[in-house]
mmCIF file of C-alpha atoms in Angstrom:
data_model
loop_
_atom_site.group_PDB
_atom_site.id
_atom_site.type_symbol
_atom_site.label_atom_id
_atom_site.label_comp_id
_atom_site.label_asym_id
_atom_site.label_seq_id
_atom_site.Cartn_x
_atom_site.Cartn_y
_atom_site.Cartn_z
ATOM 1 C CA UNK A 1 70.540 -51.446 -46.679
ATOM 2 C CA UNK A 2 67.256 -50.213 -47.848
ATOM 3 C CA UNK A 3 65.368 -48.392 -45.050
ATOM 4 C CA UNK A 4 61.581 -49.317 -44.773
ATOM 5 C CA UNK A 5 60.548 -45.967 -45.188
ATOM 6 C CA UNK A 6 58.317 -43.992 -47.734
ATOM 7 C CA UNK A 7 56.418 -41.466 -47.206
ATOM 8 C CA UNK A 8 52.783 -40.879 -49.249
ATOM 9 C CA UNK A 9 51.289 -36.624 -49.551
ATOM 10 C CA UNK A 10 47.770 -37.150 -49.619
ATOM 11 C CA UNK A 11 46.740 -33.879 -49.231
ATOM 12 C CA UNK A 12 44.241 -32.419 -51.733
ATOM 13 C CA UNK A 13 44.128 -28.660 -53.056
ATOM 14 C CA UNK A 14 41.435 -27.361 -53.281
ATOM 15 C CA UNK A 15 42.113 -24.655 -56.668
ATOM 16 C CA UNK A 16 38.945 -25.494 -58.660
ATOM 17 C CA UNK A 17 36.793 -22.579 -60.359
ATOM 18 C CA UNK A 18 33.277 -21.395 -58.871
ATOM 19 C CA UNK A 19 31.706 -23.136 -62.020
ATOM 20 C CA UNK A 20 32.971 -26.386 -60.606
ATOM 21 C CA UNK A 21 31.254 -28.366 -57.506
ATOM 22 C CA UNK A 22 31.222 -27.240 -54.420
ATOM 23 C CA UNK A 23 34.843 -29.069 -52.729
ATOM 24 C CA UNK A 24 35.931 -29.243 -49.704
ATOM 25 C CA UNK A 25 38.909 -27.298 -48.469
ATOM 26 C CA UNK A 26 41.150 -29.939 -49.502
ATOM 27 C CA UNK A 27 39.634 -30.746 -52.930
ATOM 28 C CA UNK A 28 36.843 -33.226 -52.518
ATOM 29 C CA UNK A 29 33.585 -32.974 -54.054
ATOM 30 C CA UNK A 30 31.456 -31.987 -51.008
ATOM 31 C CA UNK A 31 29.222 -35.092 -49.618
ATOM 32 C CA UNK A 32 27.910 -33.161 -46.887
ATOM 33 C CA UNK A 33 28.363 -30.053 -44.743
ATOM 34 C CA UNK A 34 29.145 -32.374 -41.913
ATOM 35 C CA UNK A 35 31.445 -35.403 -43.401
ATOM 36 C CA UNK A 36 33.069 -32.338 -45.051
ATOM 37 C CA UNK A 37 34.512 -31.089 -42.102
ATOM 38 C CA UNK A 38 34.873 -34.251 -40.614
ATOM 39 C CA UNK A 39 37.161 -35.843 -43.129
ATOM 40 C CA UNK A 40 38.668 -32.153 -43.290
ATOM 41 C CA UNK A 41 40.147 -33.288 -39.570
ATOM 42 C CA UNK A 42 41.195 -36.960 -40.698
ATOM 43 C CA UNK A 43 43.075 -35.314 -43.878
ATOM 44 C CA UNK A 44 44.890 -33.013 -41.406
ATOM 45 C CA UNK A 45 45.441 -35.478 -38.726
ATOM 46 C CA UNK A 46 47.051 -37.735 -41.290
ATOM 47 C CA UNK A 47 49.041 -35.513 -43.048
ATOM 48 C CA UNK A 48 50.651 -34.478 -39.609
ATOM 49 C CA UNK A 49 51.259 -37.697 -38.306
ATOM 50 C CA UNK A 50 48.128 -37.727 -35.757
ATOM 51 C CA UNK A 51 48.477 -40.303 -32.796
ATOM 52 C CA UNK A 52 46.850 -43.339 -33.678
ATOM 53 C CA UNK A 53 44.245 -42.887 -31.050
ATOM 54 C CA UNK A 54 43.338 -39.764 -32.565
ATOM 55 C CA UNK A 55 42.910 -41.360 -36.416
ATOM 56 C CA UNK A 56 40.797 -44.231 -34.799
ATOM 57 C CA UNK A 57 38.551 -41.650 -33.429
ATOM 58 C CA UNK A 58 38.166 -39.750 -36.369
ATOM 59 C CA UNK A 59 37.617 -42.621 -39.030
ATOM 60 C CA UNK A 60 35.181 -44.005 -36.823
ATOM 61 C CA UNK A 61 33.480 -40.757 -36.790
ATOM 62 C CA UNK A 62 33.035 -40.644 -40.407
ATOM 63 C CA UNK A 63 31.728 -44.171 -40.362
ATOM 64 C CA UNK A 64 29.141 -43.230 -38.215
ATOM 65 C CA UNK A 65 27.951 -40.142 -40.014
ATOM 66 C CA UNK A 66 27.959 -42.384 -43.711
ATOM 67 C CA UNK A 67 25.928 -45.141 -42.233
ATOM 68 C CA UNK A 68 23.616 -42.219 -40.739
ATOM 69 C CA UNK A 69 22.037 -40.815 -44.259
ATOM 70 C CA UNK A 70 20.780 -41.534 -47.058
ATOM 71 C CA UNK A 71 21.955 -39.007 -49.217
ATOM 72 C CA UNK A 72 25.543 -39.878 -50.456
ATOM 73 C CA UNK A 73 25.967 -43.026 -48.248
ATOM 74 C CA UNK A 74 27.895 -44.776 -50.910
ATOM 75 C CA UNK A 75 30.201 -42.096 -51.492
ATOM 76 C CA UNK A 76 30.783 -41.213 -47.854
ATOM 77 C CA UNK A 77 31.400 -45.187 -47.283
ATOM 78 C CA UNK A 78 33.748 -45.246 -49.770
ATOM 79 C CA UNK A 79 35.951 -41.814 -48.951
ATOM 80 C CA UNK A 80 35.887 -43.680 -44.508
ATOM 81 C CA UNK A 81 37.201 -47.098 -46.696
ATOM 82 C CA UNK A 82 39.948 -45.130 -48.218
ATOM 83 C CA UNK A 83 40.805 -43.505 -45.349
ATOM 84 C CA UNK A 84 40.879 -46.231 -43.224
ATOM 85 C CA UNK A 85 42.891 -48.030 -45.737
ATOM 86 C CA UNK A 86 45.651 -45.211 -45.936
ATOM 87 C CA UNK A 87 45.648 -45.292 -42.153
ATOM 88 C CA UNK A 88 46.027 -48.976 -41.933
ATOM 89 C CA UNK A 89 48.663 -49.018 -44.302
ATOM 90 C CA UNK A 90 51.073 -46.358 -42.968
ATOM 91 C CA UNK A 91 50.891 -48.708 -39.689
ATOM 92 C CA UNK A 92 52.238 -51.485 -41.603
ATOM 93 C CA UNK A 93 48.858 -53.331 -41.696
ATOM 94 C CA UNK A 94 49.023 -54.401 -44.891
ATOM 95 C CA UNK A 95 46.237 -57.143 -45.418
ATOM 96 C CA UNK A 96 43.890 -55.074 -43.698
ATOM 97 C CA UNK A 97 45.005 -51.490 -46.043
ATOM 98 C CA UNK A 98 44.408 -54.245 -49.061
ATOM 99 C CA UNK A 99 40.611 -55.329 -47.570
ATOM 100 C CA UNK A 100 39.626 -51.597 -46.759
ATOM 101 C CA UNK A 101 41.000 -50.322 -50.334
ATOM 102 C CA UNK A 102 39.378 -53.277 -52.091
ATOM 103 C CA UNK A 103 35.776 -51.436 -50.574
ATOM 104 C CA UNK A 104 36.375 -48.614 -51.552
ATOM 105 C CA UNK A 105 36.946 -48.798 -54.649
ATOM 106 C CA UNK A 106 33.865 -50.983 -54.775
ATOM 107 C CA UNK A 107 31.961 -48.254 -53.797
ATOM 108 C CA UNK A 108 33.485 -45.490 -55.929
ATOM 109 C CA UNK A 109 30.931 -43.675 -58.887
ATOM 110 C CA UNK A 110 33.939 -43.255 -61.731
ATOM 111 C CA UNK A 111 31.362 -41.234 -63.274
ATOM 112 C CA UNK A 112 30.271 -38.973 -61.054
ATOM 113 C CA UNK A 113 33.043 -38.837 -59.282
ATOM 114 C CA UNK A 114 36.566 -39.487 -61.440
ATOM 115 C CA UNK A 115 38.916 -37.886 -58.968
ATOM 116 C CA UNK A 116 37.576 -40.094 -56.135
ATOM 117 C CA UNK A 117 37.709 -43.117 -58.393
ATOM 118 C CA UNK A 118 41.447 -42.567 -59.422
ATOM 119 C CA UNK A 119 42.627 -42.141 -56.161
ATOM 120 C CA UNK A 120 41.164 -45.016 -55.064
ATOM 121 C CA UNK A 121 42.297 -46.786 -57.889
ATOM 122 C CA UNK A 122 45.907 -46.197 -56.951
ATOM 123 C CA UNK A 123 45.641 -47.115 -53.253
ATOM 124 C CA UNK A 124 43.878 -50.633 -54.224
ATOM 125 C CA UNK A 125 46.632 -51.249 -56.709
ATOM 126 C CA UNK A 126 49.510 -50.167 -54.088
ATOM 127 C CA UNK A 127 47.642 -52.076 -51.320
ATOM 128 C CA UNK A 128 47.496 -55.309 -54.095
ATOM 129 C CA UNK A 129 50.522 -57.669 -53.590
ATOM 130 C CA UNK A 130 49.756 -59.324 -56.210
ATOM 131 C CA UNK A 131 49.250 -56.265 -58.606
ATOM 132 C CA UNK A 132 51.449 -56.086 -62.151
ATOM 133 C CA UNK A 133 54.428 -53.550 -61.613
ATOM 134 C CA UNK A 134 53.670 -53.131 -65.400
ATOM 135 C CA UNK A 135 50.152 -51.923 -64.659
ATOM 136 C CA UNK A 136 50.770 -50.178 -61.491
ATOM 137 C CA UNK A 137 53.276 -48.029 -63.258
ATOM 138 C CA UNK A 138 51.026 -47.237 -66.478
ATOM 139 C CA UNK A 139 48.107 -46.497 -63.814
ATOM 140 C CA UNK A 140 50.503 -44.255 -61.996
ATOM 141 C CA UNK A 141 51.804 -42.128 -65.416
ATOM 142 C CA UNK A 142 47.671 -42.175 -66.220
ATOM 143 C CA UNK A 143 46.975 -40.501 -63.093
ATOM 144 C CA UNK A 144 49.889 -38.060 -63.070
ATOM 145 C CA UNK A 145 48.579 -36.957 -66.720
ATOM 146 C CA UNK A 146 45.097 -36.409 -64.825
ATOM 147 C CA UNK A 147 46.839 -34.661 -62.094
ATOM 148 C CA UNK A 148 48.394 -32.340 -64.513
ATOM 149 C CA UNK A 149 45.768 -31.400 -66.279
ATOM 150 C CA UNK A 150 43.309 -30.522 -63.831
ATOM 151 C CA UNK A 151 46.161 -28.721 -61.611
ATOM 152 C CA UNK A 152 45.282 -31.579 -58.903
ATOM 153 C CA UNK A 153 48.893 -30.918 -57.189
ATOM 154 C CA UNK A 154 48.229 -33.287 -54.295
ATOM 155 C CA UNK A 155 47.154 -36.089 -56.625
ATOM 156 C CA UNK A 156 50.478 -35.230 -58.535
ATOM 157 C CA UNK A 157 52.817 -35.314 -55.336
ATOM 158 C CA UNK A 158 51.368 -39.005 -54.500
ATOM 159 C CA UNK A 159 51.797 -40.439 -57.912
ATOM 160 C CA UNK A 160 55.315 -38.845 -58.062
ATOM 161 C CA UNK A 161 56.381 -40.441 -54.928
ATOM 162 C CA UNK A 162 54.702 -43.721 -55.940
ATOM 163 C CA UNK A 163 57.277 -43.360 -59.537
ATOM 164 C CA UNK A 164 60.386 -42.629 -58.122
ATOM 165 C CA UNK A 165 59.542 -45.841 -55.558
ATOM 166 C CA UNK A 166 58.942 -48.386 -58.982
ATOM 167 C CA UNK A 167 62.117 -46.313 -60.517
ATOM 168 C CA UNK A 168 64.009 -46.958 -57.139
ATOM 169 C CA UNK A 169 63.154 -50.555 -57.295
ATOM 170 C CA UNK A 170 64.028 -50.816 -61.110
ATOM 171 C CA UNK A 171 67.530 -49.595 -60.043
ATOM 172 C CA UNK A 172 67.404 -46.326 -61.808
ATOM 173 C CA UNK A 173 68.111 -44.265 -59.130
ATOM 174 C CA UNK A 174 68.426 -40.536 -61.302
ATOM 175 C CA UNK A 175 64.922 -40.788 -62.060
ATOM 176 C CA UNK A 176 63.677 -41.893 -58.929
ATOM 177 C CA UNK A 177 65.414 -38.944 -57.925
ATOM 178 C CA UNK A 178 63.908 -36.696 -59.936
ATOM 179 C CA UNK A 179 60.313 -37.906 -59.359
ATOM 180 C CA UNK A 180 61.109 -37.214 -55.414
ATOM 181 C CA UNK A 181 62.226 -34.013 -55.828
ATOM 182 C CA UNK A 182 59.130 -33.349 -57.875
ATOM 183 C CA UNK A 183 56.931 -34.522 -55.184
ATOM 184 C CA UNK A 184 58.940 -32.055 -52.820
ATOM 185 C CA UNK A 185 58.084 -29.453 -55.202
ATOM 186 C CA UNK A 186 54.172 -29.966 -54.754
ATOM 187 C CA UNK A 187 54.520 -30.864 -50.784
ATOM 188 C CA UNK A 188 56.167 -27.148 -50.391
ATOM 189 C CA UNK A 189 53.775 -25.659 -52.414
ATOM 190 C CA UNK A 190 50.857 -27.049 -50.392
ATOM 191 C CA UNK A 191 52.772 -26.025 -47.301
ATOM 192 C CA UNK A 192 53.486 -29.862 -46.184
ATOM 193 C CA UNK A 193 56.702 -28.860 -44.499
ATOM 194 C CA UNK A 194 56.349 -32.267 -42.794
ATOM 195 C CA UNK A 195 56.146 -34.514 -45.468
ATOM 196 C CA UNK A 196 59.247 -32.528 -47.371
ATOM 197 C CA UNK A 197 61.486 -32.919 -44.413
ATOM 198 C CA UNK A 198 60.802 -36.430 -43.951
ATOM 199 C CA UNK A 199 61.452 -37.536 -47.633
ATOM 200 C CA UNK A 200 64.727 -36.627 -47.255
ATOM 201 C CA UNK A 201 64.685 -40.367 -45.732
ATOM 202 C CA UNK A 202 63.832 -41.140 -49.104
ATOM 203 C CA UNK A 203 66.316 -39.038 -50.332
ATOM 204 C CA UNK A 204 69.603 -40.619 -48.340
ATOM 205 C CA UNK A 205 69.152 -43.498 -49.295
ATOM 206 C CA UNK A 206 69.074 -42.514 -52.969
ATOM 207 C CA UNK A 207 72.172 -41.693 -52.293
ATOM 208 C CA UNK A 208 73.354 -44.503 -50.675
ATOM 209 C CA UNK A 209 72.400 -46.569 -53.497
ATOM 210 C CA UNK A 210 74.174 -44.733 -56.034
ATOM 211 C CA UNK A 211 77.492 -45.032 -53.966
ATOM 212 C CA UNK A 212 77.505 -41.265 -52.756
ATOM 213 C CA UNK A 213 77.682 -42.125 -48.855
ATOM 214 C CA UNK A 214 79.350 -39.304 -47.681
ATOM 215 C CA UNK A 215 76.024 -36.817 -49.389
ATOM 216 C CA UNK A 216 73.174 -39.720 -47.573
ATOM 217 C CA UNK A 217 74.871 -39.260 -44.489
ATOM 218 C CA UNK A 218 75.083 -35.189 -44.846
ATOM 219 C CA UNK A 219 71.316 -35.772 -45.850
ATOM 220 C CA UNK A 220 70.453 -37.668 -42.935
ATOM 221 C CA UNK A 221 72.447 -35.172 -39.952
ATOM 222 C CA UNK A 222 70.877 -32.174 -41.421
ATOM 223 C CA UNK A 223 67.638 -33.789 -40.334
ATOM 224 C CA UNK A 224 68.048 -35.891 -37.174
ATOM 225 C CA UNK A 225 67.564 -33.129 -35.117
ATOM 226 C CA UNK A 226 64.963 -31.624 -36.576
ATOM 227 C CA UNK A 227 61.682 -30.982 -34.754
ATOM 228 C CA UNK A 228 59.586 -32.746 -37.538
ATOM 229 C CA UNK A 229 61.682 -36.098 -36.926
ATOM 230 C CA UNK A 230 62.380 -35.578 -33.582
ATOM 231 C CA UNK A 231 58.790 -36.069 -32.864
ATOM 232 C CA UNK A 232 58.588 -39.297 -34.572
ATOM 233 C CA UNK A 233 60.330 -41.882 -32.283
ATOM 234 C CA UNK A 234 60.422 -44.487 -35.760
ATOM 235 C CA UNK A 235 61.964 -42.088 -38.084
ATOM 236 C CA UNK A 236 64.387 -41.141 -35.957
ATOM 237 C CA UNK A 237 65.734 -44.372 -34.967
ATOM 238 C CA UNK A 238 65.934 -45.576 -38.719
ATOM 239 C CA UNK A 239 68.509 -42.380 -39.140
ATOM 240 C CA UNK A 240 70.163 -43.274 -36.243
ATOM 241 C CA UNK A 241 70.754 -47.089 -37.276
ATOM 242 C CA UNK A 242 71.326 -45.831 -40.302
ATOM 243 C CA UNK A 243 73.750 -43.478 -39.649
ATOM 244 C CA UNK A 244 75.561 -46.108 -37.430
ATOM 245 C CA UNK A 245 75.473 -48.676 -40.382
ATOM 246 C CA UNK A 246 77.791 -45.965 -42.606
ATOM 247 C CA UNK A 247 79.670 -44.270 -39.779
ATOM 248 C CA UNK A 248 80.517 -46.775 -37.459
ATOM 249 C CA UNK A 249 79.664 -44.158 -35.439
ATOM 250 C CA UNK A 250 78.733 -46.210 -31.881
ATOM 251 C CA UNK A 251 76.808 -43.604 -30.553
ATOM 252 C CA UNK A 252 74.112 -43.726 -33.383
ATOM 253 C CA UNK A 253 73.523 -47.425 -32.115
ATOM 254 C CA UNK A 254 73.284 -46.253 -28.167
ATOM 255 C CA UNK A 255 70.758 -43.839 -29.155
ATOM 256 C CA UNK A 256 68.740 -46.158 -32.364
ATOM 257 C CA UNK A 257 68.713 -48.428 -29.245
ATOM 258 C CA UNK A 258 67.312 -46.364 -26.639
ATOM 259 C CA UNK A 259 64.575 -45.127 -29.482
ATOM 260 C CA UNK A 260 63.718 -48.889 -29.003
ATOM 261 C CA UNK A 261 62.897 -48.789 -25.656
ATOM 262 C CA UNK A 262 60.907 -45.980 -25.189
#
């Protein structure tokens, strides 16, 4: 059973010289003192699972400051677009992610601003139904390229989860493996403990596909009582169900059940 479950870094690092533009602390080329620190928030609020409450606020925040100016409107637009869009699309939202991504890219200056336009890029092709698996895939190796060159590890982590996902789906489960574990690699090394310990999700059912149940379900108890998951009410109850699905463990479906409720 596949669980509906993958998770996207989209932190930026921010490791560019003194000769370059002036970035923010996560690696965006600065729009303004003020939708700097602004977007700072929404990046961190996002990449630590926020309350939804919390990302409305903030997105709505930066809208308000873009539609304020006149300096860098279009490029602040487009950055609350893609935000928005990466928002909407972790809750599932997925016409609405597709709309908001469609915008910002729109709006996006691949000139002036390349990184920005890539990343965009990908999210409007992973929002896009309809998009070639062909193309998303050559977009994705393009961008990892990028990503390697310019030392962009956040940009790398996304595109390797976004690979081992296609490789997953293509049924060659070593190599989606090995683009996971990749992405691990640049989550720990921008200190997104988070994100690591909940791609071992990712990482069970791997396993599971490749026939090694008794190493998914290892995987998945290591981590079901772990702060990071216990705090996230849907994580936990896919482990649980899934746990009951290969252990015919009972108790796994009480408490996937009771996660249900609450």
């Amino acid at each position: 059973m596949r669980t509906p479950l993958a998770f996207v870094v989209m932190l930026l690092l921010s490791c560019f010289s003194c000769s370059r533009p002036a970035t923010t602390p996560y690696g965006w080329q600065s729009a303004s003192p003020e939708f700097d620190d602004v977007m700072t928030e929404v990046e961190w609020a996002y990449n630590n699972f926020a309350p939804n409450d919390s990302m409305r606020l903030l997105i709505a925040r930066l809208d308000s400051i873009a539609n304020g100016v006149n300096n860098n409107r279009r490029l602040m637009q487009a950055r609350t677009h893609y935000w928005r869009a990466r928002w909407l699309d972790r809750m599932g939202e997925a016409n609405s992610a597709k709309k908001e991504a469609a915008k910002a890219l729109a709006l996006s200056d691949s000139a002036k601003y390349y990184q920005d336009f890539l990343r965009m890029k990908l999210l409007a092709a992973k929002a896009d139904p309809a998009n070639d698996q062909a193309d998303y895939y050559s977009l994705n190796i393009e961008c990892l390229s990028y990503a390697r060159k310019t030392d962009n590890n956040a940009l790398a982590a996304i595109v390797s989860i976004n690979l081992g996902l296609l490789y997953e789906d293509l049924g060659e489960y070593d190599v989606a493996e090995k683009y996971q574990a990749l992405a691990d690699s640049f989550s720990l090394l921008l200190h997104l403990d988070k994100m690591e310990v909940k791609n071992r999700v990712n990482h069970a059912r791997l396993l599971e596909f490749k026939g090694q149940i008794d190493k998914a379900d290892s995987v998945k108890m290591s981590i079901i009582n772990h702060p990071y998951i216990l705090e996230d009410a849907q994580t936990h109850e896919i482990i649980q169900r899934n746990l009951f699905l290969t252990t015919q463990d009972t108790s796994y479906l009480m408490e996937s059940l009771r996660e249900l409720k609450r």
